[in-house]
Tab-separated table of C-alpha atoms in Angstrom:
chain	number	residue	atom	x	y	z
S	3	UNK	CA	71.910	-175.312	-239.232
S	4	UNK	CA	74.384	-173.810	-242.112
S	5	UNK	CA	76.159	-169.887	-242.044
S	6	UNK	CA	77.376	-168.115	-244.544
S	7	UNK	CA	80.110	-165.923	-243.867
S	8	UNK	CA	81.454	-163.036	-246.627
S	9	UNK	CA	84.220	-161.386	-246.616
S	10	UNK	CA	84.552	-158.206	-248.074
S	11	UNK	CA	88.229	-156.932	-248.862
S	12	UNK	CA	89.711	-153.464	-249.694
S	13	UNK	CA	90.260	-152.470	-254.009
S	14	UNK	CA	93.592	-151.805	-253.204
S	15	UNK	CA	94.657	-155.182	-252.281
S	16	UNK	CA	92.596	-156.732	-254.793
S	17	UNK	CA	95.287	-157.574	-257.431
S	18	UNK	CA	98.049	-158.912	-254.561
S	19	UNK	CA	95.144	-161.256	-252.831
S	20	UNK	CA	92.809	-164.613	-254.980
S	21	UNK	CA	89.084	-164.391	-253.649
S	22	UNK	CA	89.180	-167.939	-254.065
S	23	UNK	CA	92.557	-168.976	-252.018
S	24	UNK	CA	91.833	-166.715	-249.212
S	25	UNK	CA	88.840	-168.793	-248.973
S	26	UNK	CA	89.510	-172.000	-248.729
S	27	UNK	CA	92.710	-170.544	-246.565
S	28	UNK	CA	90.309	-168.971	-244.057
S	29	UNK	CA	88.079	-172.306	-244.245
S	30	UNK	CA	91.057	-174.810	-243.616
S	31	UNK	CA	92.137	-172.973	-240.770
S	32	UNK	CA	88.781	-172.782	-238.956
S	33	UNK	CA	88.487	-176.567	-239.796
S	34	UNK	CA	92.051	-176.820	-237.762
S	35	UNK	CA	90.603	-174.122	-234.751
S	36	UNK	CA	87.133	-176.167	-234.774
S	37	UNK	CA	88.683	-179.323	-234.764
S	38	UNK	CA	88.161	-180.391	-231.408
S	39	UNK	CA	83.825	-179.465	-232.071
S	40	UNK	CA	82.031	-182.721	-232.170
S	41	UNK	CA	79.302	-181.945	-233.785
S	42	UNK	CA	80.987	-179.991	-236.779
S	43	UNK	CA	79.243	-181.940	-239.299
S	44	UNK	CA	75.960	-180.002	-238.239
S	45	UNK	CA	76.989	-177.008	-238.482
S	46	UNK	CA	78.522	-176.026	-242.275
S	47	UNK	CA	80.141	-173.061	-242.809
S	48	UNK	CA	80.491	-171.950	-245.987
S	49	UNK	CA	82.904	-168.664	-247.157
S	50	UNK	CA	82.964	-166.376	-249.707
S	51	UNK	CA	85.189	-163.368	-250.527
S	52	UNK	CA	84.435	-160.406	-252.719
S	53	UNK	CA	85.640	-156.792	-253.245
S	54	UNK	CA	84.873	-154.519	-250.808
S	55	UNK	CA	82.761	-151.742	-253.427
S	56	UNK	CA	80.977	-154.599	-254.674
S	57	UNK	CA	78.617	-155.728	-252.812
S	58	UNK	CA	76.845	-154.116	-249.373
S	59	UNK	CA	74.041	-156.365	-249.010
S	60	UNK	CA	74.114	-156.273	-245.053
S	61	UNK	CA	70.282	-155.076	-244.255
S	62	UNK	CA	68.925	-157.835	-246.309
S	63	UNK	CA	70.763	-159.313	-245.210
S	64	UNK	CA	69.075	-163.701	-243.738
S	65	UNK	CA	69.441	-165.226	-240.709
S	66	UNK	CA	72.464	-167.336	-241.355
S	67	UNK	CA	74.229	-164.948	-243.315
S	68	UNK	CA	76.858	-162.858	-241.920
S	69	UNK	CA	79.797	-159.808	-243.130
S	70	UNK	CA	82.686	-158.920	-242.297
S	71	UNK	CA	84.476	-155.632	-243.604
S	72	UNK	CA	88.644	-156.086	-243.898
S	73	UNK	CA	91.368	-152.819	-243.372
S	74	UNK	CA	93.752	-152.828	-242.271
S	75	UNK	CA	95.157	-151.001	-239.291
S	76	UNK	CA	98.550	-150.717	-236.338
S	77	UNK	CA	96.228	-152.292	-234.731
S	78	UNK	CA	93.780	-155.365	-234.761
S	79	UNK	CA	90.586	-154.139	-234.051
S	80	UNK	CA	87.075	-155.695	-234.205
S	81	UNK	CA	83.992	-154.024	-234.141
S	82	UNK	CA	80.682	-156.284	-233.950
S	83	UNK	CA	77.981	-154.486	-235.588
S	84	UNK	CA	74.284	-154.302	-234.222
S	85	UNK	CA	73.157	-155.766	-237.793
S	86	UNK	CA	75.101	-158.685	-238.817
S	87	UNK	CA	77.919	-156.593	-240.222
S	88	UNK	CA	81.028	-157.114	-238.749
S	89	UNK	CA	84.366	-154.325	-239.209
S	90	UNK	CA	88.007	-155.953	-239.007
S	91	UNK	CA	90.658	-154.248	-239.144
S	92	UNK	CA	94.850	-155.696	-239.022
S	93	UNK	CA	97.659	-154.797	-239.126
S	94	UNK	CA	98.886	-156.940	-242.054
S	95	UNK	CA	96.405	-157.293	-244.874
S	96	UNK	CA	97.696	-160.497	-246.953
S	97	UNK	CA	96.041	-164.044	-247.411
S	98	UNK	CA	96.946	-165.532	-244.366
S	99	UNK	CA	97.229	-162.631	-241.801
S	100	UNK	CA	93.295	-162.385	-242.913
S	101	UNK	CA	92.759	-166.094	-242.147
S	102	UNK	CA	94.600	-166.178	-239.097
S	103	UNK	CA	92.254	-163.554	-238.030
S	104	UNK	CA	88.854	-164.645	-238.661
S	105	UNK	CA	89.679	-167.954	-237.530
S	106	UNK	CA	90.476	-166.483	-234.529
S	107	UNK	CA	87.506	-163.881	-233.771
S	108	UNK	CA	84.772	-165.995	-235.888
S	109	UNK	CA	84.147	-169.012	-233.644
S	110	UNK	CA	83.421	-166.813	-230.442
S	111	UNK	CA	81.526	-164.495	-232.060
S	112	UNK	CA	78.832	-166.177	-234.532
S	113	UNK	CA	79.606	-169.880	-233.225
S	114	UNK	CA	79.760	-169.751	-229.745
S	115	UNK	CA	75.961	-170.979	-229.046
S	116	UNK	CA	76.869	-174.050	-231.334
S	117	UNK	CA	78.510	-175.842	-228.474
S	118	UNK	CA	75.303	-175.354	-226.424
S	119	UNK	CA	72.582	-176.237	-229.594
S	120	UNK	CA	74.692	-179.479	-230.039
S	121	UNK	CA	74.406	-180.438	-226.177
S	122	UNK	CA	71.048	-179.999	-226.457
S	123	UNK	CA	69.839	-182.044	-229.720
S	124	UNK	CA	72.205	-184.298	-228.039
S	125	UNK	CA	70.229	-184.324	-224.266
S	126	UNK	CA	73.804	-183.612	-222.821
S	127	UNK	CA	73.599	-181.609	-219.378
S	128	UNK	CA	75.901	-178.744	-219.500
S	129	UNK	CA	77.547	-178.156	-215.840
S	130	UNK	CA	79.095	-174.887	-216.730
S	131	UNK	CA	78.017	-171.242	-216.537
S	132	UNK	CA	75.305	-171.360	-219.714
S	133	UNK	CA	73.767	-174.006	-218.183
S	134	UNK	CA	73.355	-171.739	-215.252
S	135	UNK	CA	71.593	-168.833	-217.494
S	136	UNK	CA	69.503	-171.339	-218.950
S	137	UNK	CA	67.289	-172.236	-215.274
S	138	UNK	CA	66.552	-168.717	-215.406
S	139	UNK	CA	64.681	-168.980	-218.954
S	140	UNK	CA	61.433	-169.948	-218.997
S	141	UNK	CA	60.394	-173.309	-221.628
S	142	UNK	CA	59.709	-171.797	-224.418
S	143	UNK	CA	55.889	-170.602	-225.275
S	144	UNK	CA	54.611	-168.905	-228.591
S	145	UNK	CA	52.706	-166.420	-225.905
S	146	UNK	CA	54.067	-165.069	-222.389
S	147	UNK	CA	51.632	-163.054	-219.901
S	148	UNK	CA	53.157	-160.553	-218.597
S	149	UNK	CA	52.252	-158.425	-215.451
S	150	UNK	CA	53.567	-155.231	-214.194
S	151	UNK	CA	53.042	-154.540	-210.306
S	152	UNK	CA	53.560	-151.131	-208.535
S	153	UNK	CA	53.601	-153.016	-205.268
S	154	UNK	CA	52.765	-149.404	-202.389
S	155	UNK	CA	53.512	-150.856	-198.929
S	156	UNK	CA	52.774	-147.178	-197.812
S	157	UNK	CA	49.531	-146.106	-198.556
S	158	UNK	CA	48.766	-144.754	-195.202
S	159	UNK	CA	51.213	-142.071	-195.920
S	160	UNK	CA	51.541	-141.653	-199.142
S	161	UNK	CA	48.799	-142.533	-202.137
S	162	UNK	CA	50.896	-143.792	-205.334
S	163	UNK	CA	50.156	-144.298	-209.483
S	164	UNK	CA	52.757	-144.567	-212.604
S	165	UNK	CA	52.983	-143.943	-216.120
S	166	UNK	CA	53.054	-147.355	-216.842
S	167	UNK	CA	51.349	-147.003	-220.451
S	168	UNK	CA	53.613	-144.715	-221.604
S	169	UNK	CA	56.831	-146.276	-220.118
S	170	UNK	CA	55.837	-149.698	-222.128
S	171	UNK	CA	54.853	-148.120	-224.776
S	172	UNK	CA	58.442	-146.051	-225.550
S	173	UNK	CA	61.222	-148.329	-224.126
S	174	UNK	CA	59.355	-151.527	-224.067
S	175	UNK	CA	57.074	-151.639	-227.548
S	176	UNK	CA	60.538	-151.325	-229.809
S	177	UNK	CA	62.328	-155.078	-228.158
S	178	UNK	CA	58.860	-157.305	-227.807
S	179	UNK	CA	57.961	-156.202	-231.607
S	180	UNK	CA	62.003	-157.552	-232.091
S	181	UNK	CA	61.567	-160.643	-230.311
S	182	UNK	CA	58.143	-161.266	-231.651
S	183	UNK	CA	58.731	-163.395	-234.206
S	184	UNK	CA	59.690	-165.987	-231.602
S	185	UNK	CA	57.051	-164.938	-229.204
S	186	UNK	CA	54.115	-162.484	-228.295
S	187	UNK	CA	53.028	-160.759	-225.151
S	188	UNK	CA	50.460	-159.533	-223.510
S	189	UNK	CA	50.548	-156.946	-221.512
S	190	UNK	CA	48.653	-155.859	-218.094
S	191	UNK	CA	49.537	-153.379	-215.222
S	192	UNK	CA	48.366	-152.859	-211.463
S	193	UNK	CA	48.545	-151.351	-208.466
S	194	UNK	CA	47.513	-152.817	-205.010
S	195	UNK	CA	48.290	-150.598	-202.286
S	196	UNK	CA	49.388	-152.467	-198.466
S	197	UNK	CA	51.764	-154.935	-199.745
S	198	UNK	CA	53.903	-156.641	-197.016
S	199	UNK	CA	56.368	-158.384	-197.316
S	200	UNK	CA	56.749	-161.728	-195.940
S	201	UNK	CA	59.764	-161.410	-193.988
S	202	UNK	CA	60.834	-158.070	-192.170
S	203	UNK	CA	64.489	-157.030	-193.596
S	204	UNK	CA	67.861	-156.624	-191.101
S	205	UNK	CA	68.776	-153.322	-190.204
S	206	UNK	CA	71.987	-151.712	-190.393
S	207	UNK	CA	72.940	-148.674	-188.497
S	208	UNK	CA	76.388	-146.609	-189.378
S	209	UNK	CA	78.237	-143.949	-187.649
S	210	UNK	CA	78.556	-140.628	-189.567
S	211	UNK	CA	76.495	-142.596	-192.569
S	212	UNK	CA	72.567	-142.752	-193.520
S	213	UNK	CA	71.652	-145.940	-191.838
S	214	UNK	CA	69.550	-148.728	-194.039
S	215	UNK	CA	67.214	-151.617	-193.555
S	216	UNK	CA	68.669	-154.522	-195.815
S	217	UNK	CA	68.627	-158.018	-197.518
S	218	UNK	CA	71.379	-160.784	-197.794
S	219	UNK	CA	71.126	-162.569	-201.718
S	220	UNK	CA	69.834	-165.695	-199.285
S	221	UNK	CA	66.236	-164.010	-197.854
S	222	UNK	CA	65.103	-162.843	-201.842
S	223	UNK	CA	63.850	-166.584	-202.767
S	224	UNK	CA	61.302	-165.315	-199.940
S	225	UNK	CA	60.695	-162.104	-201.537
S	226	UNK	CA	57.684	-161.809	-202.287
S	227	UNK	CA	54.390	-162.652	-200.463
S	228	UNK	CA	52.380	-165.087	-202.370
S	229	UNK	CA	50.294	-164.997	-199.787
S	230	UNK	CA	49.477	-161.415	-200.042
S	231	UNK	CA	50.007	-160.321	-202.893
S	232	UNK	CA	47.507	-160.639	-205.325
S	233	UNK	CA	49.919	-161.585	-208.932
S	234	UNK	CA	47.788	-163.984	-210.657
S	235	UNK	CA	45.492	-161.755	-211.919
S	236	UNK	CA	44.801	-163.551	-214.849
S	237	UNK	CA	43.865	-167.042	-215.663
S	238	UNK	CA	45.657	-168.184	-218.915
S	239	UNK	CA	47.115	-171.753	-220.032
S	240	UNK	CA	50.433	-169.100	-221.206
S	241	UNK	CA	53.591	-169.139	-218.763
S	242	UNK	CA	52.561	-165.696	-216.587
S	243	UNK	CA	55.960	-163.302	-216.881
S	244	UNK	CA	55.779	-161.217	-213.188
S	245	UNK	CA	57.368	-157.252	-212.938
S	246	UNK	CA	57.437	-155.541	-209.591
S	247	UNK	CA	58.179	-152.624	-208.678
S	248	UNK	CA	58.261	-152.331	-204.870
S	249	UNK	CA	57.830	-149.355	-202.664
S	250	UNK	CA	58.231	-150.075	-198.803
S	251	UNK	CA	56.467	-148.531	-196.365
S	252	UNK	CA	58.057	-146.164	-193.951
S	253	UNK	CA	59.311	-148.190	-191.217
S	254	UNK	CA	61.067	-149.976	-193.285
S	255	UNK	CA	62.937	-147.281	-195.751
S	256	UNK	CA	65.666	-146.773	-197.454
S	257	UNK	CA	65.615	-151.063	-197.776
S	258	UNK	CA	68.366	-151.812	-200.549
S	259	UNK	CA	69.773	-155.430	-200.990
S	260	UNK	CA	73.853	-156.486	-200.356
S	261	UNK	CA	76.021	-158.423	-202.712
S	262	UNK	CA	77.298	-161.713	-201.446
S	263	UNK	CA	80.486	-160.196	-200.162
S	264	UNK	CA	78.140	-158.038	-197.294
S	265	UNK	CA	78.594	-154.504	-199.407
S	266	UNK	CA	74.751	-152.961	-200.815
S	267	UNK	CA	73.691	-152.937	-204.517
S	268	UNK	CA	73.650	-149.856	-206.803
S	269	UNK	CA	70.381	-150.975	-207.814
S	270	UNK	CA	67.825	-152.774	-205.789
S	271	UNK	CA	66.962	-155.091	-207.914
S	272	UNK	CA	67.081	-159.012	-208.837
S	273	UNK	CA	65.068	-161.941	-210.922
S	274	UNK	CA	64.194	-165.032	-209.578
S	275	UNK	CA	64.401	-168.046	-212.137
S	276	UNK	CA	61.221	-169.559	-214.552
S	277	UNK	CA	59.379	-166.198	-212.541
S	278	UNK	CA	60.001	-162.277	-213.131
S	279	UNK	CA	61.804	-159.246	-211.803
S	280	UNK	CA	62.179	-157.642	-208.892
S	281	UNK	CA	63.437	-153.214	-208.668
S	282	UNK	CA	62.946	-151.838	-205.169
S	283	UNK	CA	62.840	-148.335	-205.490
S	284	UNK	CA	62.272	-146.223	-201.270
S	285	UNK	CA	59.344	-143.286	-201.445
S	286	UNK	CA	61.223	-140.124	-202.612
S	287	UNK	CA	62.748	-137.362	-199.940
S	288	UNK	CA	60.415	-134.773	-201.730
S	289	UNK	CA	57.179	-136.585	-201.683
S	290	UNK	CA	53.912	-135.646	-199.588
S	291	UNK	CA	50.811	-137.666	-200.075
S	292	UNK	CA	50.389	-137.641	-203.307
S	293	UNK	CA	53.642	-139.299	-205.598
S	294	UNK	CA	53.609	-140.382	-209.908
S	295	UNK	CA	56.100	-142.556	-211.273
S	296	UNK	CA	56.484	-140.483	-214.185
S	297	UNK	CA	57.625	-142.087	-217.410
S	298	UNK	CA	61.285	-139.990	-217.302
S	299	UNK	CA	60.905	-141.365	-213.797
S	300	UNK	CA	60.402	-145.429	-215.188
S	301	UNK	CA	62.829	-145.399	-217.803
S	302	UNK	CA	66.116	-146.036	-215.907
S	303	UNK	CA	63.131	-148.949	-213.995
S	304	UNK	CA	62.217	-150.043	-217.365
S	305	UNK	CA	65.994	-150.621	-218.250
S	306	UNK	CA	65.656	-153.410	-215.217
S	307	UNK	CA	62.768	-155.438	-216.946
S	308	UNK	CA	63.952	-155.470	-220.426
S	309	UNK	CA	67.724	-156.938	-218.736
S	310	UNK	CA	65.598	-159.496	-216.997
S	311	UNK	CA	63.262	-160.127	-219.596
S	312	UNK	CA	65.976	-161.406	-222.223
S	313	UNK	CA	66.768	-163.249	-219.158
S	314	UNK	CA	63.583	-164.878	-218.437
S	315	UNK	CA	62.618	-165.731	-222.465
S	316	UNK	CA	66.301	-167.591	-223.172
S	317	UNK	CA	68.261	-163.777	-224.643
S	318	UNK	CA	71.710	-164.764	-223.913
S	319	UNK	CA	74.250	-161.620	-223.517
S	320	UNK	CA	77.015	-162.328	-226.194
S	321	UNK	CA	79.404	-159.028	-225.256
S	322	UNK	CA	79.186	-160.808	-221.557
S	323	UNK	CA	79.822	-164.509	-223.113
S	324	UNK	CA	82.920	-163.706	-225.319
S	325	UNK	CA	83.920	-160.886	-223.780
S	326	UNK	CA	86.883	-162.885	-222.450
S	327	UNK	CA	87.457	-165.482	-225.922
S	328	UNK	CA	89.863	-162.819	-227.308
S	329	UNK	CA	94.110	-162.846	-227.385
S	330	UNK	CA	95.061	-159.665	-225.326
S	331	UNK	CA	96.450	-157.817	-228.262
S	332	UNK	CA	93.127	-157.692	-229.959
S	333	UNK	CA	90.540	-154.831	-229.554
S	334	UNK	CA	87.263	-155.905	-229.710
S	335	UNK	CA	84.001	-153.209	-229.166
S	336	UNK	CA	80.216	-153.774	-229.183
S	337	UNK	CA	77.983	-152.060	-230.775
S	338	UNK	CA	74.614	-152.144	-228.376
S	339	UNK	CA	71.579	-152.116	-229.661
S	340	UNK	CA	70.061	-149.394	-227.339
S	341	UNK	CA	66.542	-148.655	-228.757
S	342	UNK	CA	65.541	-152.469	-229.033
S	343	UNK	CA	67.231	-153.422	-226.614
S	344	UNK	CA	68.492	-156.850	-228.916
S	345	UNK	CA	71.408	-156.715	-231.147
S	346	UNK	CA	70.591	-158.951	-234.635
S	347	UNK	CA	72.982	-161.296	-233.865
S	348	UNK	CA	71.647	-162.263	-230.374
S	349	UNK	CA	68.158	-162.169	-231.704
S	350	UNK	CA	69.721	-165.064	-234.636
S	351	UNK	CA	71.243	-167.258	-231.751
S	352	UNK	CA	67.893	-166.880	-229.795
S	353	UNK	CA	66.047	-168.393	-233.291
S	354	UNK	CA	68.336	-170.964	-233.134
S	355	UNK	CA	67.848	-171.493	-229.912
S	356	UNK	CA	64.360	-172.138	-229.629
S	357	UNK	CA	63.803	-173.479	-233.383
S	358	UNK	CA	66.039	-176.295	-231.652
S	359	UNK	CA	64.538	-176.201	-228.011
S	360	UNK	CA	61.475	-177.135	-230.219
S	361	UNK	CA	62.289	-179.932	-231.868
S	362	UNK	CA	63.836	-181.584	-228.783
S	363	UNK	CA	60.642	-181.286	-226.863
S	364	UNK	CA	58.349	-182.265	-230.254
S	365	UNK	CA	60.693	-185.663	-230.319
S	366	UNK	CA	60.314	-186.535	-226.397
S	367	UNK	CA	57.098	-185.272	-226.682
S	368	UNK	CA	56.233	-188.023	-228.608
S	369	UNK	CA	58.221	-190.915	-228.038
S	370	UNK	CA	57.032	-190.014	-224.130
S	371	UNK	CA	52.730	-191.071	-226.475
S	372	UNK	CA	53.517	-193.577	-228.378
S	373	UNK	CA	55.515	-195.307	-224.421
S	374	UNK	CA	51.711	-194.854	-223.313
S	375	UNK	CA	50.237	-196.113	-225.887
S	376	UNK	CA	52.430	-199.431	-226.058
S	377	UNK	CA	52.496	-199.834	-222.061
S	378	UNK	CA	48.233	-199.717	-221.971
S	379	UNK	CA	47.316	-202.023	-225.225
S	380	UNK	CA	43.770	-201.564	-224.269
S	381	UNK	CA	44.116	-197.451	-224.449
S	382	UNK	CA	41.613	-196.699	-226.819
S	383	UNK	CA	43.980	-194.116	-229.594
S	384	UNK	CA	40.797	-191.315	-230.958
S	385	UNK	CA	41.090	-190.808	-234.746
S	386	UNK	CA	42.290	-186.747	-234.120
S	387	UNK	CA	44.947	-187.763	-231.733
S	388	UNK	CA	46.035	-189.802	-234.645
S	389	UNK	CA	45.688	-186.689	-237.026
S	390	UNK	CA	47.337	-184.567	-234.213
S	391	UNK	CA	50.108	-186.429	-234.358
S	392	UNK	CA	51.253	-186.611	-238.310
S	393	UNK	CA	50.701	-183.715	-238.589
S	394	UNK	CA	53.542	-182.916	-235.892
S	395	UNK	CA	55.749	-185.307	-237.616
S	396	UNK	CA	54.975	-183.463	-240.809
S	397	UNK	CA	56.051	-180.235	-239.501
S	398	UNK	CA	59.055	-181.780	-238.130
S	399	UNK	CA	60.401	-182.455	-241.385
S	400	UNK	CA	59.482	-179.543	-242.441
S	401	UNK	CA	61.796	-177.733	-239.267
S	402	UNK	CA	64.697	-180.006	-241.070
S	403	UNK	CA	63.856	-178.758	-244.740
S	404	UNK	CA	63.932	-175.085	-243.709
S	405	UNK	CA	67.056	-174.934	-242.066
S	406	UNK	CA	68.228	-177.188	-245.710
S	407	UNK	CA	67.114	-173.859	-247.391
S	408	UNK	CA	68.505	-171.448	-244.737
S	409	UNK	CA	65.112	-170.428	-244.096
S	410	UNK	CA	65.626	-170.372	-240.161
S	411	UNK	CA	61.999	-168.213	-239.955
S	412	UNK	CA	60.030	-171.200	-241.545
S	413	UNK	CA	62.313	-173.235	-239.512
S	414	UNK	CA	61.274	-171.489	-236.657
S	415	UNK	CA	56.944	-171.325	-236.979
S	416	UNK	CA	57.527	-175.308	-238.969
S	417	UNK	CA	58.902	-176.226	-235.211
S	418	UNK	CA	55.937	-173.983	-232.844
S	419	UNK	CA	53.780	-175.899	-234.850
S	420	UNK	CA	55.286	-179.088	-233.934
S	421	UNK	CA	55.867	-178.907	-230.730
S	422	UNK	CA	52.267	-177.468	-230.028
S	423	UNK	CA	50.594	-180.512	-232.212
S	424	UNK	CA	52.519	-183.212	-230.116
S	425	UNK	CA	51.736	-181.081	-226.586
S	426	UNK	CA	48.368	-181.099	-227.776
S	427	UNK	CA	47.947	-184.847	-228.720
S	428	UNK	CA	49.612	-185.557	-225.368
S	429	UNK	CA	47.759	-183.705	-223.625
S	430	UNK	CA	44.702	-184.071	-225.565
S	431	UNK	CA	41.731	-184.730	-222.653
S	432	UNK	CA	40.473	-188.513	-224.155
S	433	UNK	CA	43.888	-189.229	-223.675
S	434	UNK	CA	43.857	-189.092	-219.822
S	435	UNK	CA	40.803	-190.311	-219.092
S	436	UNK	CA	41.900	-193.277	-220.018
S	437	UNK	CA	44.534	-193.656	-218.312
S	438	UNK	CA	42.435	-194.192	-215.110
S	439	UNK	CA	41.210	-197.097	-216.325
S	440	UNK	CA	43.403	-200.063	-216.318
S	441	UNK	CA	42.051	-204.188	-216.460
S	442	UNK	CA	41.337	-204.078	-212.831
S	443	UNK	CA	39.237	-201.291	-213.332
S	444	UNK	CA	37.255	-202.450	-215.829
S	445	UNK	CA	36.351	-205.738	-213.984
S	446	UNK	CA	35.115	-203.881	-210.851
S	447	UNK	CA	32.365	-201.747	-213.124
S	448	UNK	CA	31.657	-204.995	-215.092
S	449	UNK	CA	31.580	-207.591	-212.316
S	450	UNK	CA	28.595	-205.509	-210.903
S	451	UNK	CA	26.974	-205.844	-213.866
S	452	UNK	CA	27.317	-209.011	-215.455
S	453	UNK	CA	27.216	-211.349	-212.460
S	454	UNK	CA	23.707	-211.584	-211.287
S	455	UNK	CA	22.417	-212.082	-214.578
S	456	UNK	CA	25.700	-214.649	-216.013
S	457	UNK	CA	24.906	-216.681	-212.283
S	458	UNK	CA	21.112	-218.215	-213.924
S	459	UNK	CA	22.568	-218.732	-217.821
S	460	UNK	CA	25.580	-220.685	-215.765
S	461	UNK	CA	22.804	-223.147	-214.052
S	462	UNK	CA	20.516	-223.380	-216.580
S	463	UNK	CA	23.723	-224.743	-218.477
S	464	UNK	CA	24.452	-226.861	-215.776
S	465	UNK	CA	21.099	-228.273	-215.769
S	466	UNK	CA	21.759	-228.542	-219.540
S	467	UNK	CA	24.359	-230.497	-219.494
S	468	UNK	CA	23.056	-232.348	-216.273
S	469	UNK	CA	20.378	-233.704	-218.522
S	470	UNK	CA	22.447	-234.638	-221.494
S	471	UNK	CA	25.026	-236.981	-219.620
S	472	UNK	CA	21.472	-238.800	-218.275
S	473	UNK	CA	20.045	-238.747	-221.227
S	474	UNK	CA	23.241	-240.646	-222.617
S	475	UNK	CA	23.172	-243.018	-219.480
S	476	UNK	CA	19.575	-243.838	-220.589
S	477	UNK	CA	20.417	-244.455	-224.108
S	478	UNK	CA	23.535	-247.183	-223.212
S	479	UNK	CA	21.143	-249.175	-220.769
S	480	UNK	CA	18.706	-249.721	-223.797
S	481	UNK	CA	21.384	-250.753	-226.214
């Protein structure tokens, strides 16, 4: 997985700095920083240095190609753009200072995912926080069925509605468009009246302050009432992601969630790994018999849902993951993707991780298929399964060629194709049916058919053998 960096230096220092020499110096210092990185051969890095006014092509840059603009200031200041450009100010524009600073900022910003990718390819389990975040995410799918549910547990006193279609179009559609290169999403919504909880909340009485009901963190896995909440609205082979806006009844309001220290959270929301997210919204005090959550009301709620969706589809928050990896004298700021909900760097990391995940799953599936055929020698493998396996291998080869050509989109598309073909071959109905017919079963099926026919044949054969022996004895006596 190659990565390219184009470093732009100001024209004012062009004469005092040799571009090729600076490029070599940056490579050497980066190599020193990455000396303990065991996968460095799999992630080649190319660096070129240009004068700043000659080229400015970051908007047209492809995945894996990043631009860093150098300028001078009193202190080291790094601004990481939401696109593929960053702006680095150093206090001393010399080859050594530029190279040293770039060797410090490039690994955490641009190469932070590579250790995880290498471990994924080598089937090495991580035991750190990144592993916990990966456990939240769904297994890759080319499509997800997403359901937004308004759960009203107060239907006797208040009828509720929500402008969910407008909210999705206004706040979520840009994010879904950005990640559509990786996966597609179908959206549906529902309102359910009378949605009781599966357990009762605790009550906290406070002197001089409003009392409230609450749940501790250990109660949250049991919050969803699967028996009475109708969340399986569609029948599909694709994974289902659920987002629930829960409005408690008057008897359990206001309802809040405590953190691990026993303090109420500012936003009563939580995520259920590989299932979805829940936001608790207490009924407004000014509400009467009917209440509608307007598009504006839903904006902060949709912001929480987008944050939860990012975790569920494997988007790693770049700012939180690398904010503590810089020296104290480095001032680092991030340009947020306020409209789309995902920065270009985060999307690049998602494309790389999903591509590699698909490759690893394809190889694992094909190995399992080969092992299955080896262990059941009498299994009949039909031609269409063989064709799917060959097509999967061809697509796997196309992933490798796409990465070598630095065409990450082509590699991703081929990885989606190869994993889907491999799984279709492994889970083909004709393959599954053959699993239930070992030799013992075949004997049990065919013996009742052949034994009645074989008994007369065997008796006739014995009779013929007896006759043959008798004729031989008579012939001997005559001789």
